[in-house]
């Protein structure tokens, strides 16, 4: 059962967690929300709860506000580093200079490493730009699980 869920949904879940999600009214939506908020949630005693760090409401609000801002800032930082390295390497290596003797092996290694790190930082910046994980999805997911519990009335 775990392998089927992994193949279809691309999330590694154990049997208890799978049965927990199947008990919800809309398991597909719950799994999609869990995919975007799995960093903030954990399963304890057959229930989905916040991890210890995110139990405080103020911290959850802070993460909800600061996470998109930090993603955009890190996108720009890594993007500028990538662009800077690419421009340095491109400026020093042009097609007319490739067949000249002035280029030595150390230069070729240095400029190719500039291109490599430029590509690496570009990939990192895009990962930060397209990061869809946010605690707001956890805030949306947890009430789905609390609906299934029978209400307790106190007389």
Short mmCIF file of N, CA and C in Angstrom, two decimals:
data_model
loop_
_atom_site.label_atom_id
_atom_site.label_comp_id
_atom_site.label_asym_id
_atom_site.label_seq_id
_atom_site.Cartn_x
_atom_site.Cartn_y
_atom_site.Cartn_z
N UNK A 1 0.81 -1.18 0.00
CA UNK A 1 0.00 0.00 0.00
C UNK A 1 0.87 1.27 0.00
N UNK A 2 1.96 1.23 0.77
CA UNK A 2 2.85 2.40 0.83
C UNK A 2 3.48 2.66 -0.53
N UNK A 3 3.84 1.59 -1.23
CA UNK A 3 4.49 1.73 -2.53
C UNK A 3 3.52 2.30 -3.57
N UNK A 4 2.27 1.91 -3.50
CA UNK A 4 1.26 2.45 -4.42
C UNK A 4 1.08 3.94 -4.20
N UNK A 5 1.03 4.35 -2.95
CA UNK A 5 0.91 5.78 -2.66
C UNK A 5 2.13 6.54 -3.13
N UNK A 6 3.29 5.96 -2.97
CA UNK A 6 4.50 6.65 -3.41
C UNK A 6 4.52 6.80 -4.93
N UNK A 7 4.11 5.78 -5.65
CA UNK A 7 4.11 5.86 -7.11
C UNK A 7 3.09 6.87 -7.63
N UNK A 8 1.94 6.95 -7.00
CA UNK A 8 0.88 7.82 -7.50
C UNK A 8 0.99 9.25 -6.99
N UNK A 9 1.39 9.44 -5.75
CA UNK A 9 1.36 10.77 -5.14
C UNK A 9 2.75 11.35 -4.91
N UNK A 10 3.77 10.52 -4.97
CA UNK A 10 5.17 10.94 -4.78
C UNK A 10 5.45 11.45 -3.37
N UNK A 11 4.80 10.83 -2.40
CA UNK A 11 5.07 11.12 -0.99
C UNK A 11 5.35 9.79 -0.30
N UNK A 12 6.38 9.76 0.54
CA UNK A 12 6.68 8.55 1.31
C UNK A 12 5.87 8.62 2.60
N UNK A 13 4.92 7.69 2.75
CA UNK A 13 4.06 7.64 3.93
C UNK A 13 4.03 6.22 4.47
N UNK A 14 3.87 6.10 5.78
CA UNK A 14 3.71 4.78 6.36
C UNK A 14 2.23 4.41 6.40
N UNK A 15 1.93 3.18 6.79
CA UNK A 15 0.56 2.68 6.72
C UNK A 15 -0.38 3.47 7.62
N UNK A 16 0.07 3.82 8.82
CA UNK A 16 -0.79 4.57 9.75
C UNK A 16 -1.17 5.93 9.18
N UNK A 17 -0.22 6.58 8.56
CA UNK A 17 -0.49 7.89 7.98
C UNK A 17 -1.44 7.78 6.79
N UNK A 18 -1.28 6.73 5.99
CA UNK A 18 -2.16 6.53 4.84
C UNK A 18 -3.60 6.30 5.31
N UNK A 19 -3.79 5.47 6.33
CA UNK A 19 -5.14 5.24 6.84
C UNK A 19 -5.72 6.50 7.46
N UNK A 20 -4.87 7.32 8.05
CA UNK A 20 -5.32 8.59 8.60
C UNK A 20 -5.84 9.50 7.49
N UNK A 21 -5.14 9.55 6.37
CA UNK A 21 -5.58 10.39 5.26
C UNK A 21 -6.82 9.82 4.57
N UNK A 22 -6.95 8.50 4.54
CA UNK A 22 -8.13 7.91 3.91
C UNK A 22 -9.38 8.09 4.75
N UNK A 23 -9.22 8.42 6.02
CA UNK A 23 -10.39 8.62 6.87
C UNK A 23 -10.99 10.02 6.73
N UNK A 24 -10.33 10.89 6.01
CA UNK A 24 -10.82 12.26 5.82
C UNK A 24 -11.88 12.27 4.72
N UNK A 25 -12.77 13.28 4.75
CA UNK A 25 -13.83 13.39 3.74
C UNK A 25 -13.27 13.54 2.33
N UNK A 26 -12.22 14.33 2.17
CA UNK A 26 -11.62 14.56 0.86
C UNK A 26 -10.13 14.20 0.92
N UNK A 27 -9.78 12.90 0.77
CA UNK A 27 -8.38 12.50 0.93
C UNK A 27 -7.44 13.06 -0.13
N UNK A 28 -7.94 13.31 -1.34
CA UNK A 28 -7.07 13.85 -2.40
C UNK A 28 -6.61 15.26 -2.05
N UNK A 29 -7.55 16.09 -1.62
CA UNK A 29 -7.19 17.46 -1.23
C UNK A 29 -6.28 17.45 0.00
N UNK A 30 -6.58 16.55 0.94
CA UNK A 30 -5.76 16.46 2.15
C UNK A 30 -4.33 16.05 1.80
N UNK A 31 -4.16 15.12 0.88
CA UNK A 31 -2.81 14.70 0.48
C UNK A 31 -2.07 15.80 -0.27
N UNK A 32 -2.79 16.55 -1.10
CA UNK A 32 -2.15 17.67 -1.79
C UNK A 32 -1.69 18.75 -0.80
N UNK A 33 -2.52 19.02 0.20
CA UNK A 33 -2.13 20.00 1.21
C UNK A 33 -0.98 19.49 2.07
N UNK A 34 -0.99 18.18 2.35
CA UNK A 34 0.09 17.60 3.14
C UNK A 34 1.41 17.66 2.38
N UNK A 35 1.35 17.49 1.07
CA UNK A 35 2.56 17.55 0.25
C UNK A 35 3.22 18.92 0.35
N UNK A 36 2.39 19.97 0.45
CA UNK A 36 2.90 21.33 0.53
C UNK A 36 3.23 21.77 1.96
N UNK A 37 2.82 20.98 2.95
CA UNK A 37 3.03 21.40 4.34
C UNK A 37 3.66 20.31 5.20
N UNK A 38 4.27 19.32 4.59
CA UNK A 38 4.82 18.19 5.36
C UNK A 38 5.99 18.59 6.26
N UNK A 39 6.65 19.70 5.95
CA UNK A 39 7.76 20.15 6.80
C UNK A 39 7.29 20.61 8.17
N UNK A 40 6.04 20.98 8.28
CA UNK A 40 5.52 21.57 9.50
C UNK A 40 4.67 20.63 10.32
N UNK A 41 4.33 19.46 9.78
CA UNK A 41 3.40 18.54 10.44
C UNK A 41 4.04 17.19 10.70
N UNK A 42 3.48 16.49 11.69
CA UNK A 42 3.89 15.13 11.99
C UNK A 42 2.69 14.36 12.52
N UNK A 43 2.77 13.05 12.46
CA UNK A 43 1.70 12.20 12.95
C UNK A 43 2.07 11.71 14.34
N UNK A 44 1.20 12.00 15.30
CA UNK A 44 1.40 11.54 16.68
C UNK A 44 0.10 10.93 17.19
N UNK A 45 0.18 9.74 17.70
CA UNK A 45 -0.97 9.04 18.27
C UNK A 45 -2.16 8.99 17.33
N UNK A 46 -1.91 8.75 16.08
CA UNK A 46 -2.99 8.64 15.11
C UNK A 46 -3.65 9.97 14.78
N UNK A 47 -2.95 11.05 15.01
CA UNK A 47 -3.49 12.37 14.72
C UNK A 47 -2.41 13.23 14.08
N UNK A 48 -2.80 14.15 13.25
CA UNK A 48 -1.87 15.06 12.58
C UNK A 48 -1.75 16.32 13.42
N UNK A 49 -0.50 16.63 13.84
CA UNK A 49 -0.25 17.81 14.68
C UNK A 49 0.95 18.57 14.15
N UNK A 50 1.11 19.80 14.65
CA UNK A 50 2.28 20.58 14.30
C UNK A 50 3.51 19.99 14.96
N UNK A 51 4.65 20.16 14.32
CA UNK A 51 5.90 19.78 14.95
C UNK A 51 6.15 20.70 16.14
N UNK A 52 7.04 20.27 17.00
CA UNK A 52 7.26 20.98 18.26
C UNK A 52 7.60 22.46 18.04
N UNK A 53 8.38 22.75 17.03
CA UNK A 53 8.80 24.12 16.79
C UNK A 53 7.64 25.03 16.39
N UNK A 54 6.62 24.47 15.75
CA UNK A 54 5.53 25.27 15.19
C UNK A 54 4.26 25.24 16.03
N UNK A 55 4.31 24.78 17.26
CA UNK A 55 3.12 24.73 18.10
C UNK A 55 2.66 26.12 18.53
N UNK A 56 3.58 27.06 18.65
CA UNK A 56 3.24 28.42 19.05
C UNK A 56 2.57 29.15 17.89
N UNK A 57 1.45 29.79 18.15
CA UNK A 57 0.69 30.48 17.09
C UNK A 57 1.48 31.64 16.50
N UNK A 58 2.21 32.37 17.34
CA UNK A 58 3.00 33.51 16.86
C UNK A 58 4.08 33.07 15.88
N UNK A 59 4.72 31.95 16.15
CA UNK A 59 5.76 31.43 15.25
C UNK A 59 5.14 31.01 13.93
N UNK A 60 3.94 30.41 13.97
CA UNK A 60 3.27 30.02 12.72
C UNK A 60 2.92 31.25 11.89
N UNK A 61 2.45 32.31 12.53
CA UNK A 61 2.14 33.55 11.79
C UNK A 61 3.41 34.15 11.22
N UNK A 62 4.47 34.12 11.99
CA UNK A 62 5.75 34.66 11.53
C UNK A 62 6.26 33.88 10.31
N UNK A 63 6.19 32.55 10.37
CA UNK A 63 6.63 31.73 9.23
C UNK A 63 5.74 31.95 8.02
N UNK A 64 4.45 32.15 8.26
CA UNK A 64 3.53 32.37 7.14
C UNK A 64 3.86 33.66 6.39
N UNK A 65 4.29 34.67 7.12
CA UNK A 65 4.61 35.95 6.50
C UNK A 65 6.02 35.96 5.93
N UNK A 66 6.99 35.42 6.68
CA UNK A 66 8.39 35.55 6.29
C UNK A 66 8.86 34.52 5.26
N UNK A 67 8.20 33.39 5.16
CA UNK A 67 8.65 32.36 4.21
C UNK A 67 8.62 32.83 2.76
N UNK A 68 7.52 33.43 2.27
CA UNK A 68 7.56 33.91 0.88
C UNK A 68 8.56 35.04 0.67
N UNK A 69 8.71 35.90 1.65
CA UNK A 69 9.67 37.00 1.53
C UNK A 69 11.09 36.47 1.46
N UNK A 70 11.41 35.51 2.32
CA UNK A 70 12.76 34.94 2.29
C UNK A 70 13.02 34.17 0.99
N UNK A 71 12.00 33.50 0.46
CA UNK A 71 12.17 32.80 -0.81
C UNK A 71 12.50 33.76 -1.94
N UNK A 72 11.81 34.89 -1.99
CA UNK A 72 12.07 35.87 -3.05
C UNK A 72 13.46 36.49 -2.87
N UNK A 73 13.83 36.82 -1.63
CA UNK A 73 15.15 37.39 -1.39
C UNK A 73 16.26 36.41 -1.76
N UNK A 74 16.10 35.15 -1.38
CA UNK A 74 17.12 34.15 -1.73
C UNK A 74 17.16 33.89 -3.23
N UNK A 75 16.01 34.00 -3.89
CA UNK A 75 15.98 33.88 -5.35
C UNK A 75 16.85 34.98 -5.97
N UNK A 76 16.68 36.21 -5.50
CA UNK A 76 17.46 37.31 -6.06
C UNK A 76 18.95 37.19 -5.72
N UNK A 77 19.27 36.78 -4.50
CA UNK A 77 20.68 36.64 -4.11
C UNK A 77 21.37 35.59 -4.97
N UNK A 78 20.79 34.39 -5.04
CA UNK A 78 21.42 33.34 -5.84
C UNK A 78 21.38 33.64 -7.33
N UNK A 79 20.34 34.34 -7.77
CA UNK A 79 20.27 34.73 -9.18
C UNK A 79 21.35 35.73 -9.55
N UNK A 80 21.60 36.70 -8.66
CA UNK A 80 22.66 37.68 -8.93
C UNK A 80 24.04 37.04 -8.88
N UNK A 81 24.25 36.13 -7.97
CA UNK A 81 25.54 35.43 -7.92
C UNK A 81 25.74 34.62 -9.21
N UNK A 82 24.69 33.95 -9.64
CA UNK A 82 24.78 33.18 -10.88
C UNK A 82 25.07 34.08 -12.07
N UNK A 83 24.37 35.19 -12.15
CA UNK A 83 24.58 36.12 -13.26
C UNK A 83 25.99 36.71 -13.23
N UNK A 84 26.46 37.04 -12.04
CA UNK A 84 27.80 37.60 -11.88
C UNK A 84 28.87 36.61 -12.35
N UNK A 85 28.77 35.36 -11.91
CA UNK A 85 29.74 34.35 -12.32
C UNK A 85 29.67 34.08 -13.82
N UNK A 86 28.48 34.06 -14.37
CA UNK A 86 28.33 33.83 -15.80
C UNK A 86 28.94 34.98 -16.60
N UNK A 87 28.70 36.21 -16.17
CA UNK A 87 29.25 37.34 -16.91
C UNK A 87 30.77 37.41 -16.82
N UNK A 88 31.34 37.05 -15.67
CA UNK A 88 32.80 37.01 -15.54
C UNK A 88 33.38 35.97 -16.50
N UNK A 89 32.79 34.79 -16.49
CA UNK A 89 33.32 33.72 -17.35
C UNK A 89 33.09 34.05 -18.83
N UNK A 90 31.95 34.62 -19.16
CA UNK A 90 31.65 34.93 -20.56
C UNK A 90 32.54 36.05 -21.07
N UNK A 91 32.85 37.03 -20.23
CA UNK A 91 33.70 38.14 -20.63
C UNK A 91 35.12 37.68 -20.94
N UNK A 92 35.62 36.73 -20.17
CA UNK A 92 37.00 36.27 -20.35
C UNK A 92 37.15 35.19 -21.41
N UNK A 93 36.08 34.49 -21.72
CA UNK A 93 36.18 33.43 -22.73
C UNK A 93 35.23 33.76 -23.86
N UNK A 94 35.75 34.23 -24.94
CA UNK A 94 34.95 34.45 -26.14
C UNK A 94 35.43 33.48 -27.21
N UNK A 95 34.67 33.35 -28.25
CA UNK A 95 35.00 32.37 -29.29
C UNK A 95 36.29 32.71 -30.04
N UNK A 96 36.62 33.98 -30.12
CA UNK A 96 37.86 34.33 -30.83
C UNK A 96 39.10 33.99 -30.00
N UNK A 97 38.96 33.91 -28.66
CA UNK A 97 40.11 33.61 -27.80
C UNK A 97 40.31 32.13 -27.55
N UNK A 98 39.39 31.30 -27.96
CA UNK A 98 39.46 29.88 -27.64
C UNK A 98 40.69 29.22 -28.26
N UNK A 99 41.05 29.58 -29.48
CA UNK A 99 42.14 28.90 -30.17
C UNK A 99 43.49 29.62 -30.01
N UNK A 100 43.55 30.63 -29.17
CA UNK A 100 44.83 31.31 -28.92
C UNK A 100 45.59 30.58 -27.84
N UNK A 101 46.89 30.79 -27.83
CA UNK A 101 47.77 30.10 -26.89
C UNK A 101 47.69 30.73 -25.49
N UNK A 102 47.14 31.93 -25.38
CA UNK A 102 47.11 32.62 -24.09
C UNK A 102 46.32 31.85 -23.04
N UNK A 103 45.35 31.08 -23.46
CA UNK A 103 44.58 30.30 -22.50
C UNK A 103 45.39 29.09 -22.06
N UNK A 104 45.62 28.99 -20.79
CA UNK A 104 46.31 27.83 -20.25
C UNK A 104 45.30 26.95 -19.53
N UNK A 105 45.75 25.81 -19.10
CA UNK A 105 44.85 24.83 -18.49
C UNK A 105 44.20 25.39 -17.23
N UNK A 106 44.97 26.14 -16.43
CA UNK A 106 44.38 26.69 -15.20
C UNK A 106 43.27 27.69 -15.51
N UNK A 107 43.45 28.47 -16.58
CA UNK A 107 42.39 29.40 -16.98
C UNK A 107 41.14 28.65 -17.41
N UNK A 108 41.33 27.60 -18.18
CA UNK A 108 40.20 26.82 -18.66
C UNK A 108 39.46 26.18 -17.49
N UNK A 109 40.20 25.66 -16.53
CA UNK A 109 39.57 25.07 -15.34
C UNK A 109 38.83 26.13 -14.55
N UNK A 110 39.43 27.30 -14.38
CA UNK A 110 38.79 28.37 -13.62
C UNK A 110 37.51 28.84 -14.29
N UNK A 111 37.54 29.07 -15.59
CA UNK A 111 36.35 29.58 -16.26
C UNK A 111 35.26 28.52 -16.38
N UNK A 112 35.67 27.28 -16.57
CA UNK A 112 34.65 26.23 -16.62
C UNK A 112 34.01 26.03 -15.23
N UNK A 113 34.81 26.21 -14.17
CA UNK A 113 34.21 26.13 -12.83
C UNK A 113 33.28 27.33 -12.59
N UNK A 114 33.61 28.49 -13.15
CA UNK A 114 32.70 29.64 -13.06
C UNK A 114 31.37 29.33 -13.74
N UNK A 115 31.43 28.72 -14.92
CA UNK A 115 30.20 28.32 -15.61
C UNK A 115 29.41 27.29 -14.80
N UNK A 116 30.13 26.33 -14.23
CA UNK A 116 29.46 25.29 -13.43
C UNK A 116 28.76 25.89 -12.22
N UNK A 117 29.46 26.74 -11.46
CA UNK A 117 28.85 27.34 -10.28
C UNK A 117 27.75 28.33 -10.66
N UNK A 118 27.88 28.96 -11.80
CA UNK A 118 26.82 29.82 -12.28
C UNK A 118 25.55 29.01 -12.53
N UNK A 119 25.69 27.87 -13.16
CA UNK A 119 24.55 26.99 -13.39
C UNK A 119 23.97 26.48 -12.08
N UNK A 120 24.84 26.11 -11.13
CA UNK A 120 24.40 25.62 -9.83
C UNK A 120 23.60 26.68 -9.08
N UNK A 121 24.09 27.91 -9.04
CA UNK A 121 23.37 28.98 -8.36
C UNK A 121 22.07 29.34 -9.08
N UNK A 122 22.03 29.20 -10.39
CA UNK A 122 20.80 29.45 -11.13
C UNK A 122 19.74 28.41 -10.76
N UNK A 123 20.15 27.16 -10.63
CA UNK A 123 19.22 26.11 -10.22
C UNK A 123 18.73 26.36 -8.80
N UNK A 124 19.63 26.76 -7.89
CA UNK A 124 19.23 27.07 -6.52
C UNK A 124 18.24 28.22 -6.48
N UNK A 125 18.49 29.24 -7.27
CA UNK A 125 17.58 30.39 -7.26
C UNK A 125 16.20 29.99 -7.77
N UNK A 126 16.15 29.13 -8.78
CA UNK A 126 14.85 28.68 -9.28
C UNK A 126 14.14 27.77 -8.28
N UNK A 127 14.89 26.99 -7.51
CA UNK A 127 14.27 26.18 -6.46
C UNK A 127 13.60 27.06 -5.41
N UNK A 128 14.25 28.15 -5.05
CA UNK A 128 13.64 29.06 -4.09
C UNK A 128 12.44 29.78 -4.68
N UNK A 129 12.49 30.08 -5.96
CA UNK A 129 11.38 30.78 -6.60
C UNK A 129 10.14 29.90 -6.68
N UNK A 130 10.30 28.62 -6.99
CA UNK A 130 9.17 27.72 -7.17
C UNK A 130 8.87 26.88 -5.93
N UNK A 131 9.39 27.26 -4.76
CA UNK A 131 9.11 26.54 -3.52
C UNK A 131 7.67 26.82 -3.10
N UNK A 132 6.85 25.79 -3.08
CA UNK A 132 5.44 25.97 -2.76
C UNK A 132 5.10 25.56 -1.33
N UNK A 133 6.09 25.15 -0.56
CA UNK A 133 5.80 24.73 0.82
C UNK A 133 5.57 25.96 1.70
N UNK A 134 4.46 25.93 2.43
CA UNK A 134 4.15 27.04 3.31
C UNK A 134 3.29 26.52 4.45
N UNK A 135 3.37 27.19 5.58
CA UNK A 135 2.62 26.76 6.76
C UNK A 135 1.13 27.06 6.62
N UNK A 136 0.75 27.93 5.69
CA UNK A 136 -0.67 28.22 5.50
C UNK A 136 -1.43 26.98 5.03
N UNK A 137 -0.76 26.09 4.32
CA UNK A 137 -1.40 24.84 3.90
C UNK A 137 -1.61 23.91 5.09
N UNK A 138 -0.72 23.95 6.05
CA UNK A 138 -0.91 23.17 7.27
C UNK A 138 -2.09 23.71 8.07
N UNK A 139 -2.22 25.04 8.11
CA UNK A 139 -3.35 25.66 8.79
C UNK A 139 -4.67 25.29 8.12
N UNK A 140 -4.63 25.07 6.82
CA UNK A 140 -5.82 24.68 6.09
C UNK A 140 -6.11 23.18 6.22
N UNK A 141 -5.07 22.40 6.43
CA UNK A 141 -5.21 20.94 6.49
C UNK A 141 -5.72 20.44 7.83
N UNK A 142 -5.25 21.00 8.91
CA UNK A 142 -5.59 20.48 10.24
C UNK A 142 -7.09 20.51 10.55
N UNK A 143 -7.85 21.54 10.17
CA UNK A 143 -9.30 21.47 10.43
C UNK A 143 -10.00 20.34 9.70
N UNK A 144 -9.46 19.86 8.62
CA UNK A 144 -10.07 18.72 7.91
C UNK A 144 -10.05 17.47 8.78
N UNK A 145 -9.01 17.33 9.60
CA UNK A 145 -8.91 16.16 10.46
C UNK A 145 -9.74 16.32 11.72
N UNK A 146 -9.92 17.53 12.18
CA UNK A 146 -10.69 17.75 13.39
C UNK A 146 -12.19 17.62 13.16
N UNK A 147 -12.64 17.69 11.90
CA UNK A 147 -14.06 17.52 11.59
C UNK A 147 -14.50 16.08 11.82
N UNK A 148 -13.60 15.14 11.65
CA UNK A 148 -13.97 13.72 11.74
C UNK A 148 -14.14 13.25 13.18
N UNK A 149 -13.64 14.00 14.12
CA UNK A 149 -13.74 13.58 15.51
C UNK A 149 -15.14 13.87 16.04
N UNK A 150 -15.68 12.97 16.81
CA UNK A 150 -17.00 13.24 17.38
C UNK A 150 -16.90 14.38 18.39
N UNK A 151 -17.91 15.24 18.37
CA UNK A 151 -17.91 16.37 19.29
C UNK A 151 -18.24 15.88 20.69
N UNK A 152 -17.58 16.47 21.64
CA UNK A 152 -17.85 16.12 23.04
C UNK A 152 -18.71 17.21 23.65
N UNK A 153 -19.79 16.78 24.25
CA UNK A 153 -20.68 17.73 24.91
C UNK A 153 -20.52 17.58 26.41
N UNK A 154 -20.43 18.69 27.07
CA UNK A 154 -20.27 18.68 28.51
C UNK A 154 -21.57 19.19 29.14
N UNK A 155 -22.09 18.41 30.07
CA UNK A 155 -23.35 18.79 30.72
C UNK A 155 -23.08 19.27 32.10
#
